[in-house]
GROMACS .gro file of C-alpha atoms in nm:
model
  502
    1MET     CA    1  -2.538   5.864  -0.247
    2SER     CA    2  -2.644   5.956  -0.599
    3THR     CA    3  -2.968   5.839  -0.755
    4ASP     CA    4  -2.767   5.664  -1.027
    5THR     CA    5  -2.584   5.454  -0.768
    6THR     CA    6  -2.910   5.379  -0.590
    7GLU     CA    7  -3.065   5.257  -0.914
    8LEU     CA    8  -2.757   5.047  -0.994
    9THR     CA    9  -2.799   4.838  -0.680
   10ALA     CA   10  -3.106   4.684  -0.842
   11THR     CA   11  -2.889   4.555  -1.129
   12ALA     CA   12  -2.578   4.448  -0.933
   13GLY     CA   13  -2.686   4.086  -0.952
   14PHE     CA   14  -2.800   4.027  -0.593
   15ARG     CA   15  -3.091   3.786  -0.586
   16PHE     CA   16  -3.163   3.739  -0.220
   17ASP     CA   17  -3.368   3.457  -0.073
   18ASN     CA   18  -3.339   3.522   0.299
   19SER     CA   19  -3.457   3.204   0.465
   20TYR     CA   20  -3.303   3.277   0.807
   21ALA     CA   21  -3.489   3.607   0.842
   22ARG     CA   22  -3.804   3.448   0.702
   23ALA     CA   23  -3.809   3.126   0.904
   24LEU     CA   24  -3.647   3.230   1.232
   25ASP     CA   25  -3.833   3.535   1.351
   26GLY     CA   26  -3.711   3.620   1.701
   27PHE     CA   27  -3.364   3.479   1.640
   28TYR     CA   28  -3.214   3.811   1.538
   29ALA     CA   29  -3.247   4.188   1.553
   30PRO     CA   30  -3.324   4.383   1.232
   31TRP     CA   31  -3.048   4.640   1.194
   32GLN     CA   32  -2.867   4.870   0.953
   33ALA     CA   33  -2.497   4.916   0.888
   34ALA     CA   34  -2.339   5.242   1.001
   35GLN     CA   35  -2.269   5.492   0.727
   36VAL     CA   36  -1.899   5.559   0.659
   37PRO     CA   37  -1.748   5.883   0.528
   38ALA     CA   38  -1.526   5.783   0.233
   39PRO     CA   39  -1.546   5.417   0.129
   40VAL     CA   40  -1.281   5.280  -0.105
   41LEU     CA   41  -1.294   4.928  -0.246
   42LEU     CA   42  -0.951   4.784  -0.164
   43LYS     CA   43  -1.006   4.422  -0.262
   44PHE     CA   44  -1.282   4.253  -0.457
   45ASN     CA   45  -1.299   3.879  -0.508
   46ARG     CA   46  -1.408   3.853  -0.870
   47ALA     CA   47  -1.397   3.473  -0.876
   48LEU     CA   48  -1.621   3.442  -0.572
   49ALA     CA   49  -1.855   3.712  -0.700
   50THR     CA   50  -1.891   3.514  -1.022
   51GLU     CA   51  -1.982   3.203  -0.819
   52LEU     CA   52  -2.249   3.409  -0.645
   53ALA     CA   53  -2.390   3.518  -0.983
   54LEU     CA   54  -2.323   3.884  -0.907
   55ASP     CA   55  -2.255   4.152  -1.168
   56VAL     CA   56  -1.878   4.158  -1.132
   57ASP     CA   57  -1.815   4.456  -1.357
   58ALA     CA   58  -2.082   4.668  -1.191
   59LEU     CA   59  -1.948   4.601  -0.842
   60GLU     CA   60  -1.581   4.657  -0.915
   61GLY     CA   61  -1.590   5.031  -0.863
   62PRO     CA   62  -1.786   5.301  -0.678
   63LEU     CA   63  -2.094   5.082  -0.653
   64GLY     CA   64  -1.894   4.806  -0.488
   65ALA     CA   65  -1.744   5.056  -0.243
   66ALA     CA   66  -2.092   5.182  -0.155
   67VAL     CA   67  -2.247   4.836  -0.119
   68PHE     CA   68  -1.963   4.660   0.062
   69SER     CA   69  -1.910   4.944   0.308
   70GLY     CA   70  -2.276   4.930   0.411
   71ASN     CA   71  -2.355   5.275   0.273
   72GLN     CA   72  -2.587   5.141   0.005
   73LEU     CA   73  -2.821   4.851   0.074
   74PRO     CA   74  -2.857   4.607  -0.216
   75GLN     CA   75  -3.207   4.549  -0.337
   76GLY     CA   76  -3.364   4.253  -0.155
   77ALA     CA   77  -3.126   4.255   0.144
   78THR     CA   78  -3.275   4.227   0.493
   79PRO     CA   79  -2.984   4.312   0.726
   80ILE     CA   80  -3.001   4.144   1.064
   81ALA     CA   81  -2.774   4.089   1.364
   82GLN     CA   82  -2.791   3.723   1.465
   83ALA     CA   83  -2.825   3.610   1.826
   84TYR     CA   84  -2.596   3.347   1.975
   85ALA     CA   85  -2.418   3.258   2.297
   86GLY     CA   86  -2.090   3.078   2.352
   87HIS     CA   87  -1.824   2.928   2.574
   88GLN     CA   88  -1.522   3.155   2.552
   89PHE     CA   89  -1.206   2.988   2.684
   90GLY     CA   90  -1.432   2.755   2.880
   91GLY     CA   91  -1.650   3.022   3.040
   92PHE     CA   92  -2.009   3.053   2.927
   93SER     CA   93  -2.148   3.385   2.802
   94PRO     CA   94  -2.526   3.352   2.765
   95GLN     CA   95  -2.548   3.636   2.511
   96LEU     CA   96  -2.289   3.727   2.250
   97GLY     CA   97  -2.442   3.775   1.905
   98ASP     CA   98  -2.327   3.979   1.609
   99GLY     CA   99  -2.163   4.267   1.790
  100ARG     CA  100  -1.998   4.406   1.477
  101ALA     CA  101  -2.150   4.197   1.203
  102LEU     CA  102  -2.464   4.198   0.992
  103LEU     CA  103  -2.612   3.927   0.777
  104LEU     CA  104  -2.728   4.100   0.459
  105GLY     CA  105  -2.907   3.792   0.337
  106GLU     CA  106  -2.865   3.475   0.135
  107VAL     CA  107  -2.816   3.403  -0.232
  108ILE     CA  108  -2.820   3.081  -0.430
  109ASP     CA  109  -2.488   3.045  -0.612
  110ILE     CA  110  -2.428   2.905  -0.959
  111HIS     CA  111  -2.387   2.556  -0.807
  112GLY     CA  112  -2.729   2.572  -0.643
  113GLN     CA  113  -2.581   2.620  -0.295
  114ARG     CA  114  -2.729   2.867  -0.046
  115ARG     CA  115  -2.466   3.116   0.076
  116ASP     CA  116  -2.478   3.388   0.342
  117ILE     CA  117  -2.342   3.732   0.262
  118ALA     CA  118  -2.245   3.921   0.577
  119PHE     CA  119  -2.048   4.224   0.695
  120LYS     CA  120  -1.785   4.240   0.967
  121GLY     CA  121  -1.701   4.582   1.108
  122SER     CA  122  -2.025   4.751   1.002
  123GLY     CA  123  -2.092   4.929   1.333
  124ARG     CA  124  -2.273   4.879   1.662
  125THR     CA  125  -2.564   4.640   1.699
  126PRO     CA  126  -2.786   4.548   1.995
  127PHE     CA  127  -2.526   4.277   2.073
  128SER     CA  128  -2.219   4.504   2.080
  129ARG     CA  129  -2.188   4.504   2.461
  130GLY     CA  130  -2.031   4.850   2.470
  131GLY     CA  131  -1.802   4.797   2.171
  132ASP     CA  132  -1.789   5.028   1.871
  133GLY     CA  133  -1.879   4.752   1.624
  134LYS     CA  134  -1.603   4.859   1.389
  135ALA     CA  135  -1.309   4.673   1.237
  136VAL     CA  136  -0.965   4.798   1.138
  137LEU     CA  137  -0.778   4.739   0.817
  138GLY     CA  138  -0.509   4.494   0.931
  139PRO     CA  139  -0.742   4.227   1.071
  140VAL     CA  140  -0.980   4.267   0.776
  141LEU     CA  141  -0.700   4.200   0.529
  142ARG     CA  142  -0.577   3.913   0.746
  143GLU     CA  143  -0.915   3.742   0.733
  144TYR     CA  144  -0.938   3.801   0.359
  145LEU     CA  145  -0.596   3.647   0.303
  146MET     CA  146  -0.637   3.355   0.543
  147GLY     CA  147  -0.978   3.255   0.413
  148GLU     CA  148  -0.862   3.256   0.053
  149ALA     CA  149  -0.546   3.065   0.144
  150MET     CA  150  -0.751   2.797   0.319
  151HIS     CA  151  -0.986   2.777   0.022
  152ALA     CA  152  -0.690   2.725  -0.213
  153LEU     CA  153  -0.567   2.448   0.017
  154GLY     CA  154  -0.904   2.277  -0.024
  155ILE     CA  155  -1.011   2.328   0.337
  156PRO     CA  156  -1.376   2.418   0.406
  157THR     CA  157  -1.388   2.785   0.498
  158THR     CA  158  -1.580   3.105   0.494
  159ARG     CA  159  -1.447   3.335   0.225
  160ALA     CA  160  -1.401   3.706   0.173
  161LEU     CA  161  -1.594   3.879  -0.103
  162ALA     CA  162  -1.463   4.232  -0.048
  163ALA     CA  163  -1.258   4.457   0.176
  164VAL     CA  164  -1.342   4.826   0.194
  165ALA     CA  165  -1.155   5.109   0.365
  166THR     CA  166  -1.407   5.334   0.538
  167GLY     CA  167  -1.211   5.660   0.537
  168GLU     CA  168  -1.233   5.688   0.915
  169HIS     CA  169  -0.999   5.596   1.200
  170VAL     CA  170  -1.100   5.355   1.473
  171LEU     CA  171  -0.955   5.389   1.820
  172ARG     CA  172  -0.775   5.083   1.953
  173GLU     CA  173  -0.511   5.020   2.220
  174ALA     CA  174  -0.239   5.094   1.966
  175GLY     CA  175  -0.406   5.428   1.885
  176PRO     CA  176  -0.624   5.536   1.592
  177LEU     CA  177  -0.613   5.285   1.306
  178PRO     CA  178  -0.768   5.294   0.958
  179GLY     CA  179  -1.116   5.146   0.959
  180ALA     CA  180  -1.242   4.880   0.721
  181VAL     CA  181  -1.537   4.650   0.652
  182LEU     CA  182  -1.508   4.289   0.541
  183THR     CA  183  -1.781   4.116   0.339
  184ARG     CA  184  -1.783   3.745   0.424
  185VAL     CA  185  -1.953   3.455   0.249
  186ALA     CA  186  -2.046   3.136   0.435
  187ALA     CA  187  -2.255   2.824   0.390
  188SER     CA  188  -2.433   2.966   0.692
  189HIS     CA  189  -2.347   3.144   1.015
  190LEU     CA  190  -2.517   2.882   1.234
  191ARG     CA  191  -2.287   2.804   1.526
  192VAL     CA  192  -2.279   2.579   1.828
  193GLY     CA  193  -2.335   2.905   2.014
  194THR     CA  194  -2.658   2.965   1.822
  195PHE     CA  195  -2.800   2.648   1.973
  196GLN     CA  196  -2.664   2.740   2.315
  197PHE     CA  197  -2.842   3.076   2.308
  198PHE     CA  198  -3.184   2.925   2.248
  199ALA     CA  199  -3.124   2.631   2.479
  200THR     CA  200  -3.059   2.870   2.769
  201ARG     CA  201  -3.266   3.177   2.681
  202GLY     CA  202  -3.531   3.058   2.440
  203THR     CA  203  -3.817   2.812   2.443
  204PRO     CA  204  -3.820   2.442   2.351
  205GLU     CA  205  -4.023   2.535   2.045
  206GLN     CA  206  -3.758   2.786   1.932
  207LEU     CA  207  -3.481   2.533   1.979
  208LYS     CA  208  -3.669   2.276   1.773
  209THR     CA  209  -3.735   2.537   1.504
  210LEU     CA  210  -3.362   2.613   1.491
  211ALA     CA  211  -3.267   2.246   1.471
  212ASP     CA  212  -3.522   2.184   1.194
  213TYR     CA  213  -3.386   2.484   1.004
  214ALA     CA  214  -3.027   2.360   1.040
  215ILE     CA  215  -3.125   2.015   0.915
  216ALA     CA  216  -3.317   2.153   0.617
  217ARG     CA  217  -3.028   2.379   0.526
  218HIS     CA  218  -2.725   2.156   0.584
  219ASP     CA  219  -2.855   1.799   0.599
  220PRO     CA  220  -3.178   1.788   0.396
  221ALA     CA  221  -3.149   1.410   0.359
  222LEU     CA  222  -3.225   1.385   0.731
  223VAL     CA  223  -3.563   1.557   0.703
  224GLY     CA  224  -3.830   1.308   0.806
  225SER     CA  225  -3.580   1.053   0.937
  226GLU     CA  226  -3.657   0.854   1.252
  227GLN     CA  227  -3.406   1.039   1.473
  228PRO     CA  228  -3.324   1.358   1.285
  229TYR     CA  229  -3.167   1.547   1.579
  230LEU     CA  230  -2.935   1.261   1.670
  231ALA     CA  231  -2.844   1.235   1.302
  232LEU     CA  232  -2.773   1.609   1.297
  233LEU     CA  233  -2.535   1.569   1.589
  234ARG     CA  234  -2.357   1.286   1.409
  235ALA     CA  235  -2.332   1.491   1.090
  236VAL     CA  236  -2.183   1.791   1.268
  237SER     CA  237  -1.939   1.562   1.448
  238GLU     CA  238  -1.825   1.408   1.121
  239ARG     CA  239  -1.780   1.743   0.950
  240GLN     CA  240  -1.579   1.881   1.240
  241ALA     CA  241  -1.362   1.570   1.263
  242ALA     CA  242  -1.278   1.602   0.895
  243LEU     CA  243  -1.217   1.977   0.925
  244ILE     CA  244  -0.981   1.958   1.222
  245ALA     CA  245  -0.782   1.681   1.053
  246ARG     CA  246  -0.729   1.913   0.756
  247TRP     CA  247  -0.620   2.195   0.991
  248ILE     CA  248  -0.369   1.966   1.157
  249GLY     CA  249  -0.245   1.850   0.817
  250VAL     CA  250  -0.134   2.199   0.713
  251GLY     CA  251  -0.017   2.321   1.053
  252PHE     CA  252  -0.305   2.565   1.100
  253ILE     CA  253  -0.388   2.699   1.445
  254HIS     CA  254  -0.726   2.868   1.475
  255GLY     CA  255  -0.637   3.038   1.802
  256VAL     CA  256  -0.984   3.093   1.943
  257MET     CA  257  -1.198   2.779   1.917
  258ASN     CA  258  -1.484   2.910   2.127
  259THR     CA  259  -1.822   2.747   2.070
  260ASP     CA  260  -1.943   3.061   1.892
  261ASN     CA  261  -1.661   3.001   1.642
  262MET     CA  262  -1.760   2.642   1.558
  263THR     CA  263  -2.001   2.613   1.268
  264ILE     CA  264  -2.275   2.359   1.207
  265SER     CA  265  -2.170   2.353   0.840
  266GLY     CA  266  -1.812   2.239   0.910
  267GLU     CA  267  -1.652   2.553   0.767
  268THR     CA  268  -1.361   2.736   0.926
  269ILE     CA  269  -1.490   3.068   1.058
  270ASP     CA  270  -1.358   3.381   1.231
  271TYR     CA  271  -0.991   3.424   1.145
  272GLY     CA  272  -0.879   3.628   1.444
  273PRO     CA  273  -0.554   3.527   1.615
  274CYS     CA  274  -0.492   3.243   1.369
  275ALA     CA  275  -0.154   3.144   1.226
  276PHE     CA  276   0.037   2.864   1.057
  277MET     CA  277   0.302   2.672   1.247
  278ASP     CA  278   0.662   2.681   1.127
  279ALA     CA  279   0.869   2.436   1.337
  280TYR     CA  280   0.660   2.136   1.435
  281ASP     CA  281   0.552   2.146   1.798
  282PRO     CA  282   0.205   2.036   1.914
  283ALA     CA  283   0.221   2.290   2.199
  284THR     CA  284   0.248   2.583   1.961
  285VAL     CA  285   0.031   2.882   2.056
  286PHE     CA  286   0.028   3.220   1.880
  287SER     CA  287  -0.284   3.385   2.020
  288SER     CA  288  -0.211   3.670   2.261
  289ILE     CA  289  -0.525   3.590   2.460
  290ASP     CA  290  -0.464   3.213   2.490
  291ARG     CA  291  -0.233   3.239   2.789
  292GLN     CA  292  -0.293   2.881   2.908
  293GLY     CA  293  -0.257   2.715   2.568
  294ARG     CA  294  -0.616   2.592   2.565
  295TYR     CA  295  -0.629   2.624   2.185
  296ALA     CA  296  -0.274   2.509   2.106
  297TYR     CA  297  -0.217   2.329   1.777
  298GLY     CA  298  -0.223   1.982   1.932
  299ASN     CA  299  -0.526   2.055   2.152
  300GLN     CA  300  -0.759   2.137   1.863
  301PRO     CA  301  -0.909   1.787   1.819
  302GLY     CA  302  -0.989   1.765   2.190
  303ILE     CA  303  -1.142   2.112   2.193
  304ALA     CA  304  -1.359   2.021   1.893
  305GLN     CA  305  -1.491   1.725   2.093
  306TRP     CA  306  -1.553   1.951   2.393
  307ASN     CA  307  -1.746   2.193   2.174
  308LEU     CA  308  -1.944   1.904   2.026
  309ALA     CA  309  -2.043   1.802   2.377
  310ARG     CA  310  -2.185   2.152   2.432
  311LEU     CA  311  -2.394   2.115   2.115
  312ALA     CA  312  -2.510   1.772   2.233
  313GLU     CA  313  -2.629   1.925   2.561
  314THR     CA  314  -2.858   2.163   2.375
  315LEU     CA  315  -3.016   1.880   2.175
  316LEU     CA  316  -3.090   1.648   2.470
  317PRO     CA  317  -3.461   1.738   2.503
  318MET     CA  318  -3.511   1.643   2.139
  319LEU     CA  319  -3.320   1.316   2.146
  320SER     CA  320  -3.557   1.133   2.377
  321GLU     CA  321  -3.834   1.201   2.626
  322ASP     CA  322  -3.638   0.992   2.873
  323ALA     CA  323  -3.346   1.197   3.009
  324ASP     CA  324  -3.118   0.899   3.067
  325THR     CA  325  -3.176   0.770   2.715
  326ALA     CA  326  -3.107   1.115   2.568
  327VAL     CA  327  -2.778   1.145   2.758
  328ALA     CA  328  -2.674   0.795   2.652
  329LEU     CA  329  -2.743   0.868   2.284
  330ALA     CA  330  -2.557   1.200   2.292
  331THR     CA  331  -2.265   1.055   2.487
  332GLU     CA  332  -2.220   0.781   2.231
  333VAL     CA  333  -2.176   1.039   1.954
  334VAL     CA  334  -1.943   1.261   2.157
  335ASN     CA  335  -1.731   0.968   2.273
  336ALA     CA  336  -1.698   0.845   1.915
  337PHE     CA  337  -1.543   1.175   1.803
  338PRO     CA  338  -1.177   1.083   1.873
  339GLU     CA  339  -1.212   0.770   1.660
  340ARG     CA  340  -1.374   0.967   1.378
  341TYR     CA  341  -1.102   1.232   1.400
  342GLN     CA  342  -0.830   0.966   1.394
  343HIS     CA  343  -0.993   0.811   1.087
  344HIS     CA  344  -0.968   1.142   0.902
  345TRP     CA  345  -0.623   1.230   1.037
  346GLN     CA  346  -0.479   0.889   0.946
  347ALA     CA  347  -0.617   0.928   0.595
  348GLU     CA  348  -0.468   1.278   0.573
  349LEU     CA  349  -0.130   1.161   0.698
  350ARG     CA  350  -0.130   0.866   0.459
  351ARG     CA  351  -0.184   1.104   0.170
  352LYS     CA  352   0.095   1.331   0.289
  353LEU     CA  353   0.340   1.042   0.336
  354GLY     CA  354   0.242   0.857   0.020
  355LEU     CA  355   0.122   0.546   0.205
  356GLN     CA  356  -0.114   0.356  -0.020
  357GLY     CA  357  -0.334   0.096   0.141
  358GLU     CA  358  -0.282  -0.006   0.502
  359GLU     CA  359   0.001  -0.210   0.651
  360PRO     CA  360   0.067  -0.316   1.012
  361GLN     CA  361   0.380  -0.101   1.039
  362ASP     CA  362   0.211   0.219   0.919
  363GLU     CA  363   0.119   0.363   1.260
  364ALA     CA  364   0.476   0.329   1.387
  365LEU     CA  365   0.605   0.481   1.063
  366MET     CA  366   0.371   0.781   1.087
  367ASN     CA  367   0.442   0.839   1.454
  368GLY     CA  368   0.812   0.806   1.390
  369TRP     CA  369   0.797   1.083   1.131
  370LEU     CA  370   0.612   1.319   1.362
  371ASP     CA  371   0.852   1.242   1.645
  372LEU     CA  372   1.143   1.329   1.417
  373LEU     CA  373   0.985   1.660   1.325
  374GLN     CA  374   0.920   1.747   1.687
  375THR     CA  375   1.253   1.646   1.841
  376GLN     CA  376   1.449   1.829   1.571
  377ARG     CA  377   1.201   2.115   1.533
  378ALA     CA  378   1.196   2.075   1.157
  379ASP     CA  379   0.982   2.305   0.949
  380PHE     CA  380   0.646   2.131   0.921
  381THR     CA  381   0.549   2.245   0.572
  382LEU     CA  382   0.890   2.205   0.409
  383ALA     CA  383   0.958   1.868   0.567
  384PHE     CA  384   0.651   1.715   0.407
  385ARG     CA  385   0.709   1.895   0.078
  386HIS     CA  386   1.075   1.799   0.052
  387LEU     CA  387   0.981   1.441   0.138
  388SER     CA  388   0.755   1.434  -0.165
  389ASP     CA  389   1.027   1.600  -0.373
  390ALA     CA  390   1.279   1.338  -0.256
  391ALA     CA  391   1.048   1.084  -0.416
  392VAL     CA  392   1.193   0.779  -0.240
  393GLY     CA  393   1.537   0.776  -0.391
  394GLY     CA  394   1.548   1.126  -0.537
  395ASP     CA  395   1.760   1.417  -0.416
  396ARG     CA  396   1.734   1.432  -0.037
  397ALA     CA  397   1.965   1.725   0.022
  398ALA     CA  398   1.687   1.980   0.084
  399LEU     CA  399   1.510   1.742   0.319
  400ARG     CA  400   1.823   1.650   0.515
  401GLY     CA  401   1.906   2.020   0.546
  402LEU     CA  402   1.598   2.068   0.765
  403PHE     CA  403   1.732   1.835   1.033
  404SER     CA  404   2.017   1.919   1.268
  405GLU     CA  405   2.090   1.548   1.308
  406PRO     CA  406   2.011   1.377   0.975
  407GLU     CA  407   2.113   1.025   1.083
  408PRO     CA  408   1.776   0.947   1.251
  409LEU     CA  409   1.608   1.083   0.939
  410ASP     CA  410   1.808   0.847   0.717
  411ALA     CA  411   1.706   0.552   0.932
  412TRP     CA  412   1.340   0.652   0.905
  413LEU     CA  413   1.371   0.707   0.529
  414ALA     CA  414   1.497   0.351   0.487
  415ARG     CA  415   1.183   0.217   0.655
  416TRP     CA  416   0.966   0.456   0.454
  417GLN     CA  417   1.124   0.350   0.125
  418ALA     CA  418   1.078  -0.015   0.211
  419ARG     CA  419   0.709   0.059   0.269
  420CYS     CA  420   0.643   0.286  -0.030
  421ALA     CA  421   0.872   0.153  -0.301
  422PRO     CA  422   1.037  -0.173  -0.197
  423THR     CA  423   1.161  -0.239  -0.551
  424GLY     CA  424   1.308   0.106  -0.620
  425ASP     CA  425   1.190   0.459  -0.687
  426ALA     CA  426   0.831   0.557  -0.625
  427ALA     CA  427   0.597   0.567  -0.921
  428PRO     CA  428   0.556   0.917  -1.071
  429GLU     CA  429   0.186   0.918  -0.992
  430LEU     CA  430   0.260   0.858  -0.623
  431VAL     CA  431   0.506   1.147  -0.620
  432GLU     CA  432   0.246   1.373  -0.781
  433GLN     CA  433  -0.020   1.265  -0.530
  434MET     CA  434   0.215   1.352  -0.246
  435ARG     CA  435   0.285   1.695  -0.391
  436LEU     CA  436  -0.087   1.760  -0.418
  437ALA     CA  437  -0.121   1.674  -0.048
  438ASN     CA  438   0.174   1.885   0.068
  439PRO     CA  439   0.168   2.258  -0.008
  440LEU     CA  440   0.484   2.452  -0.077
  441TYR     CA  441   0.335   2.794  -0.006
  442ILE     CA  442   0.139   2.874   0.310
  443PRO     CA  443   0.070   3.210   0.480
  444ARG     CA  444   0.406   3.229   0.658
  445ASN     CA  445   0.368   3.449   0.963
  446HIS     CA  446   0.652   3.686   0.876
  447LEU     CA  447   0.518   3.732   0.524
  448VAL     CA  448   0.166   3.798   0.647
  449GLU     CA  449   0.285   4.054   0.900
  450ALA     CA  450   0.504   4.230   0.642
  451ALA     CA  451   0.219   4.249   0.392
  452LEU     CA  452  -0.027   4.382   0.650
  453ALA     CA  453   0.223   4.636   0.783
  454ALA     CA  454   0.286   4.769   0.432
  455ALA     CA  455  -0.088   4.803   0.365
  456VAL     CA  456  -0.172   4.966   0.698
  457GLU     CA  457   0.133   5.178   0.765
  458GLN     CA  458   0.241   5.279   0.414
  459GLY     CA  459  -0.082   5.236   0.221
  460ASP     CA  460   0.106   4.994  -0.004
  461GLN     CA  461  -0.105   4.693  -0.100
  462ALA     CA  462   0.148   4.546  -0.343
  463PRO     CA  463   0.299   4.299  -0.090
  464PHE     CA  464  -0.052   4.186   0.010
  465GLU     CA  465  -0.154   4.138  -0.354
  466ARG     CA  466   0.166   3.951  -0.431
  467LEU     CA  467   0.125   3.719  -0.132
  468ILE     CA  468  -0.237   3.637  -0.201
  469THR     CA  469  -0.155   3.566  -0.566
  470VAL     CA  470   0.114   3.317  -0.463
  471LEU     CA  471  -0.116   3.150  -0.210
  472GLN     CA  472  -0.386   3.092  -0.472
  473ARG     CA  473  -0.168   2.807  -0.609
  474PRO     CA  474  -0.014   2.656  -0.296
  475PHE     CA  475   0.092   2.324  -0.449
  476ASP     CA  476   0.257   2.453  -0.769
  477ALA     CA  477   0.630   2.522  -0.743
  478ARG     CA  478   0.721   2.831  -0.942
  479SER     CA  479   1.054   2.997  -1.014
  480GLY     CA  480   1.138   3.320  -0.836
  481LEU     CA  481   0.922   3.246  -0.533
  482ASP     CA  482   1.177   3.094  -0.295
  483ALA     CA  483   1.114   3.371  -0.042
  484PHE     CA  484   0.751   3.263  -0.014
  485ALA     CA  485   0.849   2.904   0.068
  486SER     CA  486   1.108   2.984   0.334
  487PRO     CA  487   1.069   3.018   0.710
  488ALA     CA  488   1.151   3.347   0.877
  489PRO     CA  489   1.518   3.404   0.956
  490ALA     CA  490   1.625   3.240   1.281
  491GLY     CA  491   1.497   3.435   1.579
  492ALA     CA  492   1.306   3.686   1.365
  493MET     CA  493   0.964   3.570   1.490
  494ALA     CA  494   1.060   3.473   1.845
  495GLY     CA  495   0.769   3.537   2.077
  496TYR     CA  496   0.537   3.601   1.782
  497ARG     CA  497   0.178   3.669   1.887
  498THR     CA  498  -0.142   3.726   1.697
  499PHE     CA  499  -0.440   3.931   1.811
  500CYS     CA  500  -0.815   3.939   1.773
  501GLY     CA  501  -0.920   4.229   1.557
  502THR     CA  502  -1.209   4.193   1.317
   0.00000   0.00000   0.00000
């Protein structure tokens, strides 16, 4: 690396304030990213870089390739591999950790929020457990695309700052594949698994230090409260209930909801075998490693509660000196999760169906709609969107075309119209509110796979760039984009499976 590039890192705009490394000594391993032979900056998120107060122009070129590949350390960074444990498909692994990730450090963004900047695919660490610590291009681009799509949908998520091709090939089951590094930004990388690691392998003092750090970072209003650790559990529960309701509302399936993939911040993290559902079916599973359907679409609220219970277990010693009292307090929070989830899901579904206020018949109306979608396997995204387009009395042809037997739909629509607009057509503002709750463009699985295949196999990023541009405005109908709002041809994605990769 040239001296000029080295000097430029001091002016690239990084202003690190690395509280995790400073406050949590012993919770990580200091480490360095592996050097790569020929880094090329494939994708740079200028909008996010601007939020982080980085020098966008300086980083959009050779300097960005050097920094975001790990070849050149930005001034002020303190790269560390974080320690955590986790339940993976129900089985506990007492030590996982950042096996192919590095936290570079933290910056304060233009909104005054603390944000982590981290690598994925930057080489082996002490937590790699025999792995190579690398990532390949397809999964890196998938995580970039999925995170940005979720952000555009208004769903809390980690985001991608950059994707860099490393110029090397990484050996996988499918053979040698082009290597890549993703730079990810998060409110933090604190996980349920972080607490599990120190509850099982650390000391009570370390666990308390971690909990105090989490509160100061994510719930500062709780500092000094009478029961701060119980309040932390409640706050995490509420964030997760709201998050899962938003997932369910757009048909998103995470695919691998292990406790090391559940954040304290309430952000979606680790886009591995994730996908969006086409035909509505709560049993939908896409992940190749989820053979029992543990993390199926409809199971996600229950799994979030299960994960929350694992967090509660780690906090028991801090909830009360009396073990029975501690268990009772934690159990109350965990048992309240389904009600909190239903609160958020009902609110989400009301927005999507245009139900203002609450009426006694609403629950039957909402369940009736979901039953219709499931029995007729209607496209989840288009059914909601065409319902908003139909606008209670508008053109229903597109909506009816999604149902093989439209008569039950017509009967439901009559009840819906009586609820939403008993005197005639819905008000324009209601129609607009529904459209803002129901996206037209989502990362359709066939489009994602086609874009990734073009980038990986032909070196053609144009389909990826086109898709991510469309997904940046998911609610705005635009001419010439019908292909991005259509399901795959019948049978084209039969047996579709997604894979872990980054």
